[in-house]
């Protein structure tokens, strides 16, 4: 990857953050909470997007951002008020800006004229009460006389120009794009070779430019460097324009920036923002997280050892161990907090989605977002966008009724969707609630029966019916719309949640709405596990997969020819998987009635009963990769290190379910446990 | 045979170039024993040597894969070289030794009987492995080094840890070739 690609990547990352800020600021403005500072922040965001875009030559993006910025600038000056119409326009402009950024990133250009209408709207809004077009804001085709003008530009960078990420060469090249240039370097400040600091700018230039572009275009080239150089732009004395002599005096010095440049308030603030955050590679943080995980393991081993000592032998040592464990807990929390990010970064994308969907569906919907500041592991956040999108689509399409129907049912025309996040005892709960019609259980059940997902005579509980929402290919939508109805989305939600070790709870009341609650672990690096013993081996079963565990009655174990053993439980037959057979462990309990059956549920809600010797206890484990130094193994999700330093394997329940056949095959090999009373 | 010779010479040369402080052409090898045989492995890939400790077996692994250990927080698989060479499983005890090596991007452990020596080898001293009827297993070995009263077999890590898929493919190809010849 070239360094330019690196810069682009960083730029687009920043664009994402800036867009989030933009949406957040605009939401404040729309709700009347915005003050001048909000407006400044919004302006800065657009301005930064424009600036970076200019450096990479994204012309469409830049010209659109320019129009956007012009309107914002006038609002900032108080010449245009933040009326609801203007606020709505700004939000639409941000949507388009986001689209243009996407286009620039993917290289898939939007059709010509995609943004034209909005540019006009922005210009109209800005132009409405503009006293006079200020040259620094005028679009490129502005008011300077056509024909070639000759400028003499004196460009003397301050010594620290390079530190501000400016490059004179790029600036001069940019000028060259405006017309032919002749450059005379000024070496007066260049010290002796031995005294040169390569990171300082010593050279100055006099640039003669002949261009048909207006003066603003020339000024724009230096827009981002103007603070870091002494700049004067004058017409050439011998210029053939009549106005030359008059204009020559109106040199713009470095301080008299175009108005788009920082106001004093902004510069001081920008400088003040810097030390508050640093950009760190996630990998570096992960290494620290791993190391802390190791510390926790060593500490656990030490503590175990300490407990075996007589308490009066060395009280100072035991006290020390106690303090150590407290500090470690704090350290672990702090490190996890570094990886954590506010859910805002994904929540902030949702208002746009809801807005667009609502207008597409002809519904009136208000999105209420709460708990955006709740922090959650970065990797979890990245996996959240898809499920949230699908759940919101579902809420809008299936939940919220049309305005007419709502009125007829005595509800306000405008439906409300609530998107909230909160932390509760080591897990994050994310809630998507709507005040729509709720899940249509009879219809859902009928559809499921039709498709053979539920037996004709089975009577599922309400909870079980609700969970059918996640069955792939099942939808109660009568028509497949562009929005949803193919029955794919919710299936994705379920799968994403499982991959994250999360659970979904559905609460639905007919006529008053439904609530989907996603319960997620705070981090993926640590997992809640049940430690089980099989022979001499210890395995970890992720708690999120466990439905229940029990010691069966012999009468409940049945042998099905060719399919191995099944456990009869509450009228359901759960296939059994003898872990010692599947994993080839010697000296394990072969009789399920003397061991324990752990019923687990993997992908696709398939349940299997794992036969293990005994449950050893529940504990948090640090997840380690097995693939780093070995191959991936079906049925094994990773490994962890126990307090005694030994490695224990973490089961991947979905991988095990897929291997039922294998389990059956190996089940046949050892002599099966005598089932004497099966037919009692 | 010609190509095998030049290949081993190239590998030995490469190792020598990497060996800091060694003379220009010589490479250093750590030698270890399995049974009565003495083997050598490039010293530059050896990270550490430690005593055998109980491993956690991995399900569905080949027989020579003895399981994984915790090496200061990293999960490291241990391979039984005796079994890999088709001489049966090692009855591992505390006296046995695990050599931790860097095999490409991975860190793995080799279970051997004992570590014996460090030898410096001139590339010219490396003899090609005689062409035995072990088509698929040929690439496990890099060459033979005759010393005064003994012989050290240089082990090729690349050959040991090529993915099993590649190994199977090679075996299948060899079998096909054999069929063709017959």
XYZ file of N, CA and C in Angstrom, chain A residues 210-325:
348
model
N -0.183 33.047 -14.598
C -1.126 33.615 -15.559
C -2.317 32.689 -15.619
N -3.462 33.197 -15.233
C -4.608 32.295 -15.140
C -5.901 32.981 -15.553
N -6.813 32.153 -16.021
C -8.146 32.663 -16.336
C -9.058 32.520 -15.125
N -8.591 31.792 -14.116
C -9.427 31.573 -12.932
C -9.474 32.837 -12.091
N -10.544 32.980 -11.321
C -10.663 34.174 -10.489
C -9.664 34.135 -9.346
N -9.500 35.261 -8.729
C -8.569 35.382 -7.635
C -8.885 34.414 -6.498
N -10.183 34.180 -6.298
C -10.572 33.265 -5.211
C -9.957 31.898 -5.405
N -9.865 31.489 -6.673
C -9.290 30.166 -6.934
C -7.846 30.130 -6.478
N -7.149 31.238 -6.706
C -5.749 31.310 -6.284
C -5.678 31.281 -4.762
N -6.559 32.031 -4.150
C -6.539 32.080 -2.682
C -6.866 30.719 -2.092
N -7.765 30.024 -2.761
C -8.170 28.716 -2.235
C -7.001 27.741 -2.187
N -6.101 27.879 -3.152
C -4.951 26.984 -3.160
C -4.215 27.076 -1.836
N -4.145 28.286 -1.316
C -3.375 28.494 -0.084
C -4.237 28.436 1.168
N -5.480 28.037 0.963
C -6.435 28.129 2.060
C -5.918 27.487 3.346
N -5.321 26.313 3.190
C -4.939 25.583 4.399
C -3.525 25.908 4.851
N -2.800 26.630 4.011
C -1.431 26.969 4.375
C -1.342 28.403 4.876
N -2.442 29.139 4.716
C -2.363 30.585 4.935
C -1.885 30.948 6.334
N -2.194 30.110 7.305
C -1.776 30.418 8.670
C -0.293 30.199 8.877
N 0.302 29.424 8.010
C 1.672 29.003 8.237
C 2.648 29.652 7.263
N 2.241 30.741 6.658
C 3.165 31.385 5.736
C 2.833 32.876 5.641
N 3.788 33.609 5.122
C 3.489 34.982 4.743
C 3.142 34.930 3.272
N 1.975 35.402 2.954
C 1.483 35.235 1.603
C 0.999 36.583 1.089
N 1.409 36.902 -0.102
C 0.773 38.063 -0.712
C 0.450 37.718 -2.155
N -0.736 38.063 -2.539
C -1.158 37.800 -3.907
C -1.461 39.159 -4.539
N -0.720 39.498 -5.545
C -0.936 40.797 -6.176
C -0.998 40.617 -7.672
N -1.623 41.559 -8.322
C -1.612 41.512 -9.780
C -0.237 41.954 -10.248
N 0.219 41.362 -11.341
C 1.511 41.760 -11.890
C 1.454 43.229 -12.280
N 2.514 43.973 -11.993
C 2.517 45.393 -12.348
C 2.269 45.599 -13.838
N 2.803 44.702 -14.648
C 2.671 44.899 -16.082
C 1.459 44.178 -16.653
N 0.554 43.778 -15.753
C -0.595 43.023 -16.213
C -1.401 43.857 -17.195
N -1.993 43.149 -18.143
C -2.692 43.874 -19.184
C -4.124 44.227 -18.787
N -4.512 43.876 -17.593
C -5.825 44.282 -17.133
C -5.734 45.741 -16.694
N -6.730 46.494 -17.000
C -6.708 47.910 -16.666
C -6.670 48.154 -15.177
N -7.304 47.292 -14.460
C -7.443 47.525 -13.026
C -6.193 47.173 -12.246
N -5.169 46.752 -12.972
C -3.992 46.228 -12.295
C -3.457 47.139 -11.208
N -3.223 48.376 -11.573
C -2.621 49.284 -10.609
C -3.470 49.428 -9.364
N -4.757 49.502 -9.569
C -5.651 49.662 -8.432
C -5.632 48.445 -7.531
N -5.536 47.274 -8.153
C -5.632 46.054 -7.356
C -4.320 45.676 -6.684
N -3.223 46.159 -7.293
C -1.925 45.702 -6.810
C -1.764 45.953 -5.325
N -2.396 46.994 -4.834
C -2.251 47.338 -3.429
C -3.056 46.417 -2.519
N -4.054 45.835 -3.080
C -4.950 45.052 -2.207
C -4.370 43.665 -1.935
N -3.088 43.660 -1.653
C -2.441 42.377 -1.392
C -3.054 41.717 -0.157
N -3.203 40.464 -0.290
C -3.744 39.737 0.857
C -2.576 39.183 1.635
N -2.470 39.532 2.851
C -1.376 38.980 3.644
C -1.855 37.720 4.324
N -0.908 37.059 4.911
C -1.222 35.783 5.545
C -2.333 35.893 6.572
N -2.432 37.011 7.232
C -3.427 37.126 8.301
C -4.829 37.343 7.749
N -4.900 38.042 6.647
C -6.225 38.314 6.085
C -6.687 37.108 5.279
N -7.068 36.100 5.980
C -7.461 34.859 5.326
C -8.805 35.003 4.663
N -9.067 34.098 3.762
C -10.453 33.980 3.327
C -11.318 33.674 4.541
N -12.537 34.088 4.498
C -13.377 33.955 5.688
C -13.629 32.508 6.064
N -13.418 31.651 5.105
C -13.630 30.240 5.397
C -12.576 29.714 6.366
N -11.519 30.479 6.547
C -10.471 30.061 7.457
C -10.894 30.310 8.906
N -10.125 29.780 9.799
C -10.541 29.827 11.197
C -10.781 31.230 11.736
N -11.794 31.345 12.501
C -11.968 32.532 13.313
C -11.045 32.332 14.502
N -10.710 33.405 15.204
C -9.772 33.230 16.326
C -10.252 32.150 17.291
N -11.541 32.111 17.564
C -12.081 31.122 18.493
C -11.734 29.719 18.074
N -11.777 29.501 16.780
C -11.571 28.158 16.283
C -10.131 27.702 16.462
N -9.204 28.604 16.122
C -7.812 28.187 16.215
C -7.455 27.799 17.633
N -7.847 28.636 18.556
C -7.463 28.349 19.930
C -8.082 27.021 20.361
N -9.296 26.787 19.878
C -9.947 25.574 20.315
C -9.318 24.348 19.670
N -9.004 24.495 18.385
C -8.387 23.373 17.685
C -7.091 22.991 18.379
N -6.370 24.016 18.801
C -5.121 23.736 19.494
C -5.401 23.066 20.828
N -6.504 23.488 21.459
C -6.822 22.933 22.765
C -7.298 21.497 22.687
N -7.870 21.111 21.530
C -8.423 19.766 21.402
C -7.337 18.708 21.328
N -6.189 19.107 20.769
C -5.183 18.121 20.401
C -4.797 17.126 21.482
N -4.412 17.602 22.660
C -3.847 16.633 23.596
C -4.883 15.686 24.198
N -6.163 15.891 23.907
C -7.175 15.087 24.581
C -7.293 13.678 24.051
N -6.849 13.438 22.843
C -6.956 12.071 22.351
C -5.785 11.760 21.447
N -5.464 10.473 21.396
C -4.411 10.043 20.482
C -4.972 8.902 19.657
N -4.419 8.733 18.491
C -4.817 7.640 17.628
C -3.877 6.475 17.874
N -4.392 5.348 18.272
C -3.537 4.194 18.527
C -4.043 3.025 17.700
N -3.138 2.301 17.132
C -3.478 1.103 16.390
C -4.173 0.120 17.332
N -5.283 -0.446 16.874
C -6.030 -1.363 17.735
C -5.166 -2.557 18.128
N -4.267 -2.956 17.217
C -3.420 -4.108 17.527
C -2.579 -3.875 18.775
N -2.100 -2.638 18.916
C -1.286 -2.331 20.096
C -2.120 -2.478 21.353
N -3.340 -1.976 21.274
C -4.217 -2.090 22.430
C -4.485 -3.564 22.716
N -4.693 -4.334 21.656
C -4.971 -5.758 21.845
C -3.824 -6.457 22.553
N -2.602 -6.029 22.225
C -1.460 -6.662 22.884
C -1.507 -6.389 24.372
N -1.847 -5.149 24.727
C -1.941 -4.815 26.147
C -3.060 -5.630 26.787
N -4.188 -5.738 26.085
C -5.309 -6.515 26.615
C -4.856 -7.946 26.872
N -4.124 -8.514 25.923
C -3.643 -9.885 26.082
C -2.731 -10.022 27.286
N -1.808 -9.062 27.409
C -0.867 -9.129 28.510
C -1.592 -9.059 29.844
N -2.585 -8.188 29.907
C -3.333 -8.087 31.151
C -4.044 -9.407 31.428
N -4.540 -10.029 30.354
C -5.164 -11.344 30.509
C -4.191 -12.324 31.141
N -2.937 -12.284 30.672
C -1.905 -13.163 31.234
C -1.695 -12.883 32.706
N -1.634 -11.573 33.023
C -1.425 -11.177 34.411
C -2.530 -11.744 35.286
N -3.759 -11.656 34.762
C -4.891 -12.139 35.552
C -4.739 -13.627 35.826
N -4.268 -14.355 34.801
C -4.093 -15.798 34.972
C -2.997 -16.079 36.004
N -1.865 -15.385 35.870
C -0.777 -15.603 36.828
C -1.234 -15.265 38.234
N -1.993 -14.180 38.321
C -2.458 -13.751 39.629
C -3.368 -14.819 40.236
N -4.240 -15.395 39.386
C -5.149 -16.425 39.884
C -4.348 -17.608 40.416
N -3.277 -17.954 39.694
C -2.449 -19.079 40.124
C -1.774 -18.762 41.458
N -1.266 -17.518 41.571
C -0.620 -17.098 42.812
C -1.605 -17.132 43.976
N -2.803 -16.626 43.691
C -3.805 -16.555 44.754
C -4.140 -17.957 45.248
N -4.239 -18.893 44.282
C -4.541 -20.270 44.646
C -3.448 -20.820 45.564
N -2.221 -20.515 45.172
C -1.079 -20.964 45.943
C -1.105 -20.335 47.332
N -1.425 -19.020 47.354
C -1.462 -18.296 48.619
C -2.472 -18.885 49.589
N -3.599 -19.329 49.010
C -4.638 -19.871 49.879
C -4.210 -21.167 50.554
N -3.284 -21.862 49.904
C -2.871 -23.134 50.470
C -1.849 -22.941 51.597
N -1.346 -21.704 51.734
C -0.406 -21.443 52.831
C -1.178 -21.233 54.131
N -0.550 -21.610 55.239
C -1.206 -21.279 56.510
C -1.284 -19.756 56.662
N -2.450 -19.226 57.056
C -2.658 -17.780 57.034
C -1.667 -17.004 57.897
N -1.138 -17.630 58.961
C -0.255 -16.868 59.840
C 1.206 -16.996 59.455
N 1.467 -17.698 58.351
C 2.853 -17.922 57.956
C 3.499 -16.613 57.521
N 2.853 -15.915 56.640
C 3.422 -14.677 56.140
C 2.289 -13.732 55.748
N 1.710 -13.075 56.744
C 0.539 -12.243 56.464
C 0.834 -11.157 55.434
N 2.059 -10.631 55.436
C 2.379 -9.555 54.500
C 2.233 -10.055 53.065
N 2.652 -11.297 52.836
C 2.557 -11.867 51.492
C 1.097 -11.967 51.068
N 0.263 -12.466 51.985
C -1.149 -12.622 51.644
C -1.802 -11.264 51.386
N -1.438 -10.268 52.210
C -1.958 -8.922 51.985
C -1.538 -8.416 50.621
N -0.267 -8.656 50.315
C 0.258 -8.220 49.028
C -0.514 -8.838 47.881
N -0.792 -10.136 48.018
C -1.540 -10.817 46.963
C -2.925 -10.199 46.804
N -3.517 -9.865 47.926
C -4.863 -9.275 47.903
C -4.847 -7.932 47.169
N -3.855 -7.083 47.521
C -3.738 -5.782 46.866
C -3.493 -5.969 45.379
N -2.628 -6.916 45.083
C -2.314 -7.187 43.680
C -3.586 -7.508 42.906
N -4.414 -8.334 43.484
C -5.603 -8.746 42.753
C -6.544 -7.557 42.556
